[in-house]
CSV table of C-alpha atoms in Angstrom, one decimal:
chain,number,residue,atom,x,y,z
A,97,UNK,CA,36.7,-48.6,-2.1
A,98,UNK,CA,39.3,-49.2,0.6
A,99,UNK,CA,37.2,-50.3,3.5
A,100,UNK,CA,40.2,-49.7,5.8
A,101,UNK,CA,40.4,-46.0,4.9
A,102,UNK,CA,40.0,-43.6,7.7
A,103,UNK,CA,36.5,-42.1,7.8
A,104,UNK,CA,36.4,-38.4,7.2
A,105,UNK,CA,34.3,-36.4,9.7
A,106,UNK,CA,32.8,-33.2,8.3
A,107,UNK,CA,32.7,-30.4,10.8
A,108,UNK,CA,31.1,-27.0,10.6
A,109,UNK,CA,34.4,-25.3,10.4
A,110,UNK,CA,35.1,-27.2,7.1
A,111,UNK,CA,32.0,-26.1,5.4
A,112,UNK,CA,32.4,-23.3,2.9
A,113,UNK,CA,30.5,-20.0,3.4
A,114,UNK,CA,28.1,-20.8,0.6
A,115,UNK,CA,26.9,-23.9,2.5
A,116,UNK,CA,26.6,-22.0,5.7
A,117,UNK,CA,24.4,-19.4,4.0
A,118,UNK,CA,22.1,-22.2,2.8
A,119,UNK,CA,21.8,-23.4,6.4
A,120,UNK,CA,21.3,-20.0,8.0
A,121,UNK,CA,18.7,-19.1,5.4
A,122,UNK,CA,16.3,-21.7,7.0
A,123,UNK,CA,16.5,-19.9,10.4
A,124,UNK,CA,14.5,-17.0,11.8
A,125,UNK,CA,16.1,-13.6,12.3
A,126,UNK,CA,16.1,-13.9,16.2
A,127,UNK,CA,17.9,-17.2,16.0
A,128,UNK,CA,20.5,-15.8,13.6
A,129,UNK,CA,21.2,-13.0,16.0
A,130,UNK,CA,22.1,-15.6,18.6
A,131,UNK,CA,24.2,-17.6,16.2
A,132,UNK,CA,26.1,-14.5,15.2
A,133,UNK,CA,27.8,-14.5,18.6
A,134,UNK,CA,29.4,-18.0,18.1
A,135,UNK,CA,32.5,-16.9,16.3
A,136,UNK,CA,33.8,-14.2,14.0
A,137,UNK,CA,33.3,-16.2,10.9
A,138,UNK,CA,29.6,-16.9,11.6
A,139,UNK,CA,29.1,-13.3,12.6
A,140,UNK,CA,30.4,-12.2,9.3
A,141,UNK,CA,28.4,-14.7,7.2
A,142,UNK,CA,25.2,-14.0,9.1
A,143,UNK,CA,25.6,-10.2,8.9
A,144,UNK,CA,26.1,-10.3,5.1
A,145,UNK,CA,23.1,-12.7,4.8
A,146,UNK,CA,20.8,-10.4,6.9
A,147,UNK,CA,22.3,-7.2,5.6
A,148,UNK,CA,19.2,-6.1,3.8
A,149,UNK,CA,17.1,-6.5,7.0
A,150,UNK,CA,19.3,-4.5,9.4
A,151,UNK,CA,19.0,-0.8,10.0
A,152,UNK,CA,22.4,0.5,11.0
A,153,UNK,CA,22.4,3.4,13.5
A,154,UNK,CA,26.0,4.5,14.0
A,155,UNK,CA,26.9,7.0,16.7
A,156,UNK,CA,30.1,7.9,14.9
A,157,UNK,CA,31.6,7.8,11.4
A,158,UNK,CA,34.8,6.0,12.5
A,159,UNK,CA,35.9,2.9,14.3
A,160,UNK,CA,33.7,0.7,12.2
A,161,UNK,CA,34.2,-3.0,11.2
A,162,UNK,CA,36.1,-2.8,7.9
A,163,UNK,CA,34.9,-6.1,6.5
A,164,UNK,CA,31.3,-5.2,6.6
A,165,UNK,CA,28.9,-3.5,4.2
A,166,UNK,CA,26.1,-1.3,5.4
A,167,UNK,CA,23.0,-1.0,3.2
A,168,UNK,CA,20.5,0.8,5.4
A,169,UNK,CA,21.8,3.8,7.3
A,170,UNK,CA,20.1,5.9,10.0
A,171,UNK,CA,22.3,9.0,10.5
A,172,UNK,CA,20.0,10.8,12.9
A,173,UNK,CA,22.3,10.3,15.9
A,174,UNK,CA,25.6,10.0,14.0
A,175,UNK,CA,28.2,12.7,14.2
A,176,UNK,CA,28.0,13.3,10.5
A,177,UNK,CA,30.4,16.1,9.4
A,178,UNK,CA,29.0,19.6,9.8
A,179,UNK,CA,30.5,22.3,7.5
A,180,UNK,CA,32.3,25.3,8.8
A,181,UNK,CA,34.1,28.2,7.1
A,182,UNK,CA,37.0,27.7,9.4
A,183,UNK,CA,37.5,24.1,8.2
A,184,UNK,CA,37.9,24.0,4.4
A,185,UNK,CA,39.0,20.4,4.5
A,186,UNK,CA,35.3,19.4,5.0
A,187,UNK,CA,34.9,18.7,1.3
A,188,UNK,CA,38.0,16.6,0.9
A,189,UNK,CA,38.2,14.4,4.0
A,190,UNK,CA,36.1,11.2,3.6
A,191,UNK,CA,34.9,9.5,6.7
A,192,UNK,CA,35.3,5.7,7.3
A,193,UNK,CA,31.5,5.2,7.1
A,194,UNK,CA,31.4,6.9,3.6
A,195,UNK,CA,34.3,4.7,2.5
A,196,UNK,CA,32.7,1.4,3.6
A,197,UNK,CA,29.1,2.2,2.5
A,198,UNK,CA,29.8,4.2,-0.6
A,199,UNK,CA,28.7,1.5,-3.1
A,200,UNK,CA,26.5,-0.5,-0.7
A,201,UNK,CA,24.1,2.0,0.9
A,202,UNK,CA,20.7,2.0,-0.6
A,203,UNK,CA,18.6,3.8,2.0
A,204,UNK,CA,19.5,6.7,4.3
A,205,UNK,CA,17.4,8.2,7.1
A,206,UNK,CA,18.0,11.6,8.7
A,207,UNK,CA,15.6,12.7,11.4
A,208,UNK,CA,16.9,15.8,13.3
A,209,UNK,CA,15.7,19.2,14.3
A,210,UNK,CA,18.0,20.9,11.9
A,211,UNK,CA,20.5,20.1,9.2
A,212,UNK,CA,22.8,21.8,6.7
A,213,UNK,CA,22.4,21.8,2.9
A,214,UNK,CA,26.0,20.6,2.8
A,215,UNK,CA,25.1,17.5,4.7
A,216,UNK,CA,22.5,16.6,2.2
A,217,UNK,CA,24.9,17.2,-0.6
A,218,UNK,CA,27.4,15.0,1.1
A,219,UNK,CA,24.8,12.2,1.4
A,220,UNK,CA,23.7,12.4,-2.2
A,221,UNK,CA,27.2,12.6,-3.6
A,222,UNK,CA,28.9,10.0,-1.4
A,223,UNK,CA,26.2,7.4,-1.6
A,224,UNK,CA,25.4,7.3,-5.3
A,225,UNK,CA,23.2,4.1,-5.1
A,226,UNK,CA,20.6,5.6,-2.7
A,227,UNK,CA,17.2,4.3,-3.6
A,228,UNK,CA,15.3,5.4,-0.5
A,229,UNK,CA,15.7,8.7,1.4
A,230,UNK,CA,13.9,9.6,4.6
A,231,UNK,CA,14.6,13.3,5.2
A,232,UNK,CA,12.7,14.5,8.3
A,233,UNK,CA,14.2,17.9,9.2
A,234,UNK,CA,11.9,20.1,11.3
A,235,UNK,CA,13.6,23.5,10.8
A,236,UNK,CA,14.8,25.3,7.7
A,237,UNK,CA,18.0,23.8,6.2
A,238,UNK,CA,21.0,26.2,6.8
A,239,UNK,CA,24.0,26.6,4.6
A,240,UNK,CA,27.5,27.9,5.3
A,241,UNK,CA,29.1,27.8,1.9
A,242,UNK,CA,26.5,27.1,-0.8
A,243,UNK,CA,23.2,28.3,-2.3
A,244,UNK,CA,20.5,26.0,-3.6
A,245,UNK,CA,21.6,26.9,-7.2
A,246,UNK,CA,25.2,25.9,-6.4
A,247,UNK,CA,23.8,22.7,-4.8
A,248,UNK,CA,22.2,21.7,-8.1
A,249,UNK,CA,25.1,22.6,-10.2
A,250,UNK,CA,27.5,20.6,-8.1
A,251,UNK,CA,25.2,17.5,-8.3
A,252,UNK,CA,24.6,17.9,-12.0
A,253,UNK,CA,24.9,14.5,-13.6
A,254,UNK,CA,25.6,13.0,-10.2
A,255,UNK,CA,22.2,13.0,-8.6
A,256,UNK,CA,21.3,9.5,-7.3
A,257,UNK,CA,18.2,7.8,-8.6
A,258,UNK,CA,16.0,8.2,-5.5
A,259,UNK,CA,12.8,6.3,-6.0
A,260,UNK,CA,11.3,6.3,-2.5
A,261,UNK,CA,11.2,9.6,-0.6
A,262,UNK,CA,9.8,10.5,2.8
A,263,UNK,CA,10.1,14.2,3.6
A,264,UNK,CA,8.8,16.8,6.0
A,265,UNK,CA,8.2,20.1,4.1
A,266,UNK,CA,7.9,22.8,6.8
A,267,UNK,CA,9.8,25.3,4.7
A,268,UNK,CA,10.0,26.2,1.0
A,269,UNK,CA,13.5,24.9,0.6
A,270,UNK,CA,12.3,21.4,1.6
A,271,UNK,CA,9.8,21.5,-1.2
A,272,UNK,CA,12.6,22.7,-3.5
A,273,UNK,CA,14.5,19.5,-2.5
A,274,UNK,CA,11.4,17.5,-3.3
A,275,UNK,CA,11.2,19.0,-6.8
A,276,UNK,CA,14.9,18.2,-7.4
A,277,UNK,CA,14.4,14.5,-6.6
A,278,UNK,CA,10.9,14.3,-8.3
A,279,UNK,CA,11.7,12.9,-11.8
A,280,UNK,CA,12.7,9.4,-10.5
A,281,UNK,CA,10.2,9.1,-7.6
A,282,UNK,CA,7.8,6.2,-7.6
A,283,UNK,CA,6.8,6.5,-3.9
A,284,UNK,CA,6.4,9.7,-2.0
A,285,UNK,CA,5.4,10.4,1.6
A,286,UNK,CA,5.2,14.1,2.3
A,287,UNK,CA,4.0,16.0,5.3
A,288,UNK,CA,3.2,19.6,4.5
A,289,UNK,CA,1.5,22.5,6.3
A,290,UNK,CA,-1.6,23.8,4.7
A,291,UNK,CA,0.0,27.2,4.0
A,292,UNK,CA,2.5,25.4,1.6
A,293,UNK,CA,0.2,23.0,-0.1
A,294,UNK,CA,-0.1,25.4,-3.1
A,295,UNK,CA,3.7,25.1,-3.5
A,296,UNK,CA,3.5,21.4,-3.7
A,297,UNK,CA,0.7,21.6,-6.3
A,298,UNK,CA,3.1,23.4,-8.6
A,299,UNK,CA,5.5,20.4,-8.8
A,300,UNK,CA,5.0,19.0,-12.4
A,301,UNK,CA,7.9,16.5,-12.4
A,302,UNK,CA,6.1,13.6,-10.7
A,303,UNK,CA,5.1,11.8,-13.8
A,304,UNK,CA,6.5,8.4,-12.6
A,305,UNK,CA,4.9,8.6,-9.2
A,306,UNK,CA,2.9,5.4,-8.3
A,307,UNK,CA,2.2,5.9,-4.6
A,308,UNK,CA,1.5,9.2,-2.8
A,309,UNK,CA,1.0,9.6,0.9
A,310,UNK,CA,0.0,13.2,1.7
A,311,UNK,CA,-0.4,14.4,5.2
A,312,UNK,CA,-1.6,18.0,5.6
A,313,UNK,CA,-0.8,19.6,9.0
A,314,UNK,CA,-3.0,22.7,9.5
A,315,UNK,CA,-5.0,24.2,12.3
A,316,UNK,CA,-7.5,25.8,10.0
A,317,UNK,CA,-9.7,24.4,7.3
A,318,UNK,CA,-8.0,24.4,3.9
A,319,UNK,CA,-10.8,26.4,2.1
A,320,UNK,CA,-10.2,29.3,4.6
A,321,UNK,CA,-6.6,29.6,3.5
A,322,UNK,CA,-6.1,32.3,0.8
A,323,UNK,CA,-3.3,30.3,-0.8
A,324,UNK,CA,-5.3,27.1,-1.3
A,325,UNK,CA,-7.1,26.5,-4.6
A,326,UNK,CA,-9.2,23.3,-4.8
A,327,UNK,CA,-9.0,23.2,-8.6
A,328,UNK,CA,-5.3,23.4,-8.6
A,329,UNK,CA,-5.1,20.6,-6.0
A,330,UNK,CA,-7.3,18.3,-8.2
A,331,UNK,CA,-5.3,19.2,-11.3
A,332,UNK,CA,-2.2,18.2,-9.4
A,333,UNK,CA,-3.6,14.8,-8.4
A,334,UNK,CA,-4.9,14.1,-11.9
A,335,UNK,CA,-1.5,15.0,-13.4
A,336,UNK,CA,-0.1,11.9,-11.7
A,337,UNK,CA,-0.8,9.6,-14.6
A,338,UNK,CA,0.8,6.5,-13.1
A,339,UNK,CA,-0.6,6.9,-9.6
A,340,UNK,CA,-2.1,3.7,-8.2
A,341,UNK,CA,-2.1,4.3,-4.4
A,342,UNK,CA,-3.3,7.4,-2.7
A,343,UNK,CA,-3.2,8.1,1.1
A,344,UNK,CA,-4.8,11.3,2.4
A,345,UNK,CA,-4.2,12.5,6.0
A,346,UNK,CA,-6.6,15.4,5.9
A,347,UNK,CA,-9.0,16.2,8.7
A,348,UNK,CA,-11.7,17.5,6.4
A,349,UNK,CA,-14.5,15.1,5.3
A,350,UNK,CA,-16.1,17.5,2.8
A,351,UNK,CA,-12.7,18.0,1.0
A,352,UNK,CA,-12.0,14.3,0.9
A,353,UNK,CA,-15.5,13.6,-0.6
A,354,UNK,CA,-14.8,16.2,-3.3
A,355,UNK,CA,-11.4,14.7,-4.0
A,356,UNK,CA,-12.8,11.2,-4.4
A,357,UNK,CA,-15.7,12.5,-6.4
A,358,UNK,CA,-13.4,14.1,-8.9
A,359,UNK,CA,-12.9,10.7,-10.6
A,360,UNK,CA,-9.3,9.7,-9.8
A,361,UNK,CA,-8.1,6.5,-11.5
A,362,UNK,CA,-6.5,4.7,-8.5
A,363,UNK,CA,-6.6,1.2,-7.2
A,364,UNK,CA,-5.8,1.7,-3.5
A,365,UNK,CA,-7.0,4.4,-1.1
A,366,UNK,CA,-6.1,5.2,2.5
A,367,UNK,CA,-7.9,7.8,4.6
A,368,UNK,CA,-6.3,8.9,8.0
A,369,UNK,CA,-6.9,11.6,10.6
A,370,UNK,CA,-10.7,11.2,10.3
A,371,UNK,CA,-13.0,10.1,13.2
A,372,UNK,CA,-15.8,9.3,10.8
A,373,UNK,CA,-16.1,8.1,7.2
A,374,UNK,CA,-18.9,7.5,4.8
A,375,UNK,CA,-18.3,4.5,2.6
A,376,UNK,CA,-20.8,5.7,0.1
A,377,UNK,CA,-18.4,8.3,-1.4
A,378,UNK,CA,-16.1,5.5,-2.6
A,379,UNK,CA,-18.4,5.0,-5.5
A,380,UNK,CA,-16.6,7.8,-7.3
A,381,UNK,CA,-13.6,5.5,-7.7
A,382,UNK,CA,-14.5,3.0,-10.3
A,383,UNK,CA,-11.2,1.1,-10.3
A,384,UNK,CA,-10.8,0.9,-6.5
A,385,UNK,CA,-9.6,-2.5,-5.2
A,386,UNK,CA,-8.1,-1.8,-1.7
A,387,UNK,CA,-9.4,0.5,1.0
A,388,UNK,CA,-7.9,1.4,4.4
A,389,UNK,CA,-9.0,3.9,7.1
A,390,UNK,CA,-8.3,4.6,10.7
A,391,UNK,CA,-11.8,6.0,11.3
A,392,UNK,CA,-13.7,4.8,14.3
A,393,UNK,CA,-17.2,5.3,13.0
A,394,UNK,CA,-18.0,3.9,9.6
A,395,UNK,CA,-21.2,4.9,7.8
A,396,UNK,CA,-23.0,3.6,4.8
A,397,UNK,CA,-25.7,5.1,2.6
A,398,UNK,CA,-29.0,5.4,4.3
A,399,UNK,CA,-30.9,4.7,1.1
A,400,UNK,CA,-30.9,1.5,-1.0
A,401,UNK,CA,-27.7,2.1,-3.0
A,402,UNK,CA,-26.0,-0.7,-1.2
A,403,UNK,CA,-28.5,-3.1,-2.8
A,404,UNK,CA,-28.5,-1.7,-6.3
A,405,UNK,CA,-25.0,-0.1,-6.6
A,406,UNK,CA,-22.5,-2.6,-5.0
A,407,UNK,CA,-18.7,-2.3,-5.6
A,408,UNK,CA,-17.6,-5.9,-6.5
A,409,UNK,CA,-14.2,-4.6,-7.7
A,410,UNK,CA,-13.1,-3.9,-4.0
A,411,UNK,CA,-11.4,-7.0,-2.6
A,412,UNK,CA,-9.6,-5.6,0.5
A,413,UNK,CA,-11.2,-3.5,3.3
A,414,UNK,CA,-9.1,-2.6,6.3
A,415,UNK,CA,-11.1,-0.9,9.0
A,416,UNK,CA,-9.2,-2.3,12.0
A,417,UNK,CA,-9.9,0.7,14.2
A,418,UNK,CA,-13.6,0.9,13.6
A,419,UNK,CA,-15.8,0.5,16.7
A,420,UNK,CA,-19.1,1.1,15.0
A,421,UNK,CA,-20.1,-0.2,11.5
A,422,UNK,CA,-23.2,-1.8,10.0
A,423,UNK,CA,-21.8,-5.2,9.0
A,424,UNK,CA,-24.8,-6.2,6.9
A,425,UNK,CA,-24.6,-3.1,4.6
A,426,UNK,CA,-20.8,-3.5,4.4
A,427,UNK,CA,-21.3,-7.0,3.1
A,428,UNK,CA,-23.9,-5.8,0.6
A,429,UNK,CA,-21.7,-3.0,-0.7
A,430,UNK,CA,-18.6,-5.2,-1.1
A,431,UNK,CA,-19.9,-8.6,-2.0
A,432,UNK,CA,-16.6,-10.0,-3.4
A,433,UNK,CA,-14.3,-9.2,-0.5
A,434,UNK,CA,-11.2,-11.4,-0.1
A,435,UNK,CA,-9.7,-9.6,2.9
A,436,UNK,CA,-11.7,-8.0,5.8
A,437,UNK,CA,-9.9,-6.6,8.9
A,438,UNK,CA,-12.1,-5.1,11.6
A,439,UNK,CA,-10.7,-6.3,15.0
A,440,UNK,CA,-11.7,-3.3,17.1
A,441,UNK,CA,-15.5,-3.2,16.8
A,442,UNK,CA,-17.2,-2.9,20.2
A,443,UNK,CA,-19.6,-5.6,21.3
A,444,UNK,CA,-18.3,-7.8,18.5
A,445,UNK,CA,-20.6,-10.7,17.7
A,446,UNK,CA,-23.0,-10.0,20.5
A,447,UNK,CA,-25.5,-11.9,18.5
A,448,UNK,CA,-24.7,-14.8,16.2
A,449,UNK,CA,-26.7,-13.2,13.4
A,450,UNK,CA,-24.0,-10.7,12.5
A,451,UNK,CA,-21.4,-13.4,12.3
A,452,UNK,CA,-23.7,-15.5,10.1
A,453,UNK,CA,-24.0,-12.5,7.8
A,454,UNK,CA,-20.3,-12.3,7.2
A,455,UNK,CA,-19.9,-16.1,6.9
A,456,UNK,CA,-22.9,-16.5,4.5
A,457,UNK,CA,-22.6,-13.4,2.3
A,458,UNK,CA,-18.9,-13.1,1.7
A,459,UNK,CA,-18.2,-16.4,-0.1
A,460,UNK,CA,-14.8,-15.3,-1.5
A,461,UNK,CA,-13.3,-14.3,1.9
A,462,UNK,CA,-9.8,-15.6,2.3
A,463,UNK,CA,-8.5,-13.5,5.2
A,464,UNK,CA,-10.6,-12.4,8.2
A,465,UNK,CA,-9.6,-10.4,11.4
A,466,UNK,CA,-12.2,-9.9,14.1
A,467,UNK,CA,-12.6,-9.2,17.8
A,468,UNK,CA,-14.2,-12.2,19.5
A,469,UNK,CA,-13.8,-11.8,23.3
A,470,UNK,CA,-15.1,-15.0,24.8
A,471,UNK,CA,-15.6,-17.7,22.1
A,472,UNK,CA,-19.3,-18.7,22.1
A,473,UNK,CA,-20.7,-22.1,21.0
A,474,UNK,CA,-22.7,-20.4,18.3
A,475,UNK,CA,-19.5,-19.1,16.7
A,476,UNK,CA,-17.9,-22.5,16.8
A,477,UNK,CA,-20.9,-24.2,15.2
A,478,UNK,CA,-20.8,-21.7,12.3
A,479,UNK,CA,-17.1,-22.7,11.6
A,480,UNK,CA,-18.2,-26.3,11.3
A,481,UNK,CA,-20.6,-25.5,8.4
A,482,UNK,CA,-18.6,-26.4,5.3
A,483,UNK,CA,-20.7,-24.2,3.0
A,484,UNK,CA,-19.6,-21.1,4.9
A,485,UNK,CA,-16.3,-19.4,4.1
A,486,UNK,CA,-15.2,-22.1,1.6
A,487,UNK,CA,-12.0,-20.2,0.7
A,488,UNK,CA,-10.9,-19.0,4.2
A,489,UNK,CA,-7.1,-19.4,4.5
A,490,UNK,CA,-6.2,-17.0,7.4
A,491,UNK,CA,-8.1,-15.8,10.5
A,492,UNK,CA,-7.0,-13.5,13.3
A,493,UNK,CA,-9.0,-13.7,16.6
A,494,UNK,CA,-8.3,-10.5,18.6
A,495,UNK,CA,-9.0,-10.1,22.3
A,496,UNK,CA,-9.5,-13.9,22.4
A,497,UNK,CA,-10.7,-15.1,25.8
A,498,UNK,CA,-9.3,-18.6,25.8
A,499,UNK,CA,-7.8,-20.0,29.0
A,500,UNK,CA,-4.2,-21.4,28.9
A,501,UNK,CA,-2.9,-24.0,28.5
A,502,UNK,CA,-6.0,-25.8,27.1
A,503,UNK,CA,-6.9,-24.4,23.7
A,504,UNK,CA,-8.9,-27.4,22.5
A,505,UNK,CA,-11.9,-25.1,22.1
A,506,UNK,CA,-10.2,-23.9,18.9
A,507,UNK,CA,-10.7,-27.4,17.3
A,508,UNK,CA,-13.9,-26.3,15.5
A,509,UNK,CA,-12.0,-23.5,13.8
A,510,UNK,CA,-9.0,-25.6,12.9
A,511,UNK,CA,-11.2,-28.2,11.3
A,512,UNK,CA,-11.7,-25.7,8.4
A,513,UNK,CA,-9.9,-27.7,5.6
A,514,UNK,CA,-8.8,-24.6,3.7
A,515,UNK,CA,-7.3,-22.8,6.8
A,516,UNK,CA,-3.6,-22.3,6.7
A,517,UNK,CA,-2.9,-19.7,9.5
A,518,UNK,CA,-4.6,-19.0,12.8
A,519,UNK,CA,-3.5,-16.0,14.8
A,520,UNK,CA,-4.6,-15.5,18.4
A,521,UNK,CA,-4.2,-12.1,20.1
A,522,UNK,CA,-4.9,-12.2,23.8
A,523,UNK,CA,-3.6,-10.1,26.7
A,524,UNK,CA,-4.7,-13.0,29.0
A,525,UNK,CA,-2.3,-15.3,27.2
A,526,UNK,CA,0.4,-12.6,27.2
A,527,UNK,CA,0.2,-12.2,31.0
A,528,UNK,CA,0.0,-15.9,31.7
A,529,UNK,CA,3.1,-17.6,33.1
A,530,UNK,CA,2.3,-20.8,31.1
A,531,UNK,CA,4.9,-21.2,28.3
A,532,UNK,CA,3.6,-21.6,24.7
A,533,UNK,CA,5.3,-25.0,24.6
A,534,UNK,CA,2.8,-26.3,27.1
A,535,UNK,CA,-0.3,-25.2,25.1
A,536,UNK,CA,-2.7,-28.0,24.2
A,537,UNK,CA,-3.8,-27.4,20.7
A,538,UNK,CA,-5.9,-29.9,18.7
A,539,UNK,CA,-4.0,-32.0,16.2
A,540,UNK,CA,-6.6,-31.5,13.4
A,541,UNK,CA,-5.5,-29.8,10.2
A,542,UNK,CA,-1.8,-30.3,10.7
A,543,UNK,CA,-1.0,-27.9,7.7
A,544,UNK,CA,-2.5,-25.0,9.6
A,545,UNK,CA,0.1,-22.8,11.5
A,546,UNK,CA,-1.0,-21.5,14.9
A,547,UNK,CA,0.5,-18.2,16.2
A,548,UNK,CA,-0.2,-16.8,19.7
A,549,UNK,CA,0.6,-13.1,20.0
A,550,UNK,CA,2.9,-13.4,17.0
A,551,UNK,CA,4.8,-16.4,18.3
A,552,UNK,CA,4.6,-19.7,16.4
A,553,UNK,CA,3.3,-22.5,18.5
A,554,UNK,CA,4.7,-26.0,17.8
A,555,UNK,CA,2.0,-28.6,17.9
């Protein structure tokens, strides 16, 4: 080597885009947004790197950056072309947005009061790679130039393979659209009024559906509607042979109990729009593994079924909004829980006995979310017992009453050798002027990450 040769200094400007992407990949999204303002080149590299995480909401279809690709489009406020008999060029003039995103767009959202069938046709025909469609139109879709039959004939052999659909079915033509897209769907979120539920039950093309979120909007009970047939509804659910996840937004506990008791073969269940829920009815689902509900009052069987008929296959229970639940019976009913979220229960851990029940009975618990209020010494002593919660990896302490900046009281929790993440949610810390960089956190268990109100705290 020539020792007298001039040393070469490598600057950021000389790095190729591939190296820049490797560097930017290590940063958080918020940091990338700031770096994108450094120069045009960084802006372009970062935009393409984060393209899959950005929801683009254009206000117009023109004056766009030509060297960009847009994968996720929200056209709710965009001046998307509206058909008119007086402007026949509607079908032939392609907007700048359609030219740029034609082969990149994978998801489209349209949330408006009204829309035209021609607009939907334009979206499906100009963005052939759409995988996800959110079509939330409150009124009946109008049409200036085409009927639904012509709509299908024009899209024949050109219908994109939509796999994820979210749709508001206030009118029959919206359900017709659902049936047109049904064959390829694997995930469906549908909001339907009770009077049209019978129409949805006639859809027999959902054989590939794996996840169904059904919200029924009605002012009267379903059994009082002349068009509703419970047997047809159950037959419809059982016809979904590949269904694994079911979410029911129905304010009718008796109907929900009948649906669960029909013996559906699902692994994940979510119940919404119910103030109360009885966990005992879950025994009708033999393969259930995950359960979610937004109910405030959780009941268990009043007899001894919790002792003799537990459900060890259930590993995740999310009752985050519950304010009243019998924790001892919950632990008896689901002895092999790995994830338990219940951060809203009133008078949480008023006596250490309840906390000891969770810690001593649920040996396989890996993730726990609970409301603690002021951290008591009894609670900290339980964390120090190594035979309790031997597999705990993540814990969330909601409504935590710690005082900034000294958080050394959390040392007993951090000493748990298996713990990898500690989340603290506290309005007191959120209102405090003390920056997170000044927090005093014990140095024990350095592999455990500490987050305060979602922000990572460097120790």
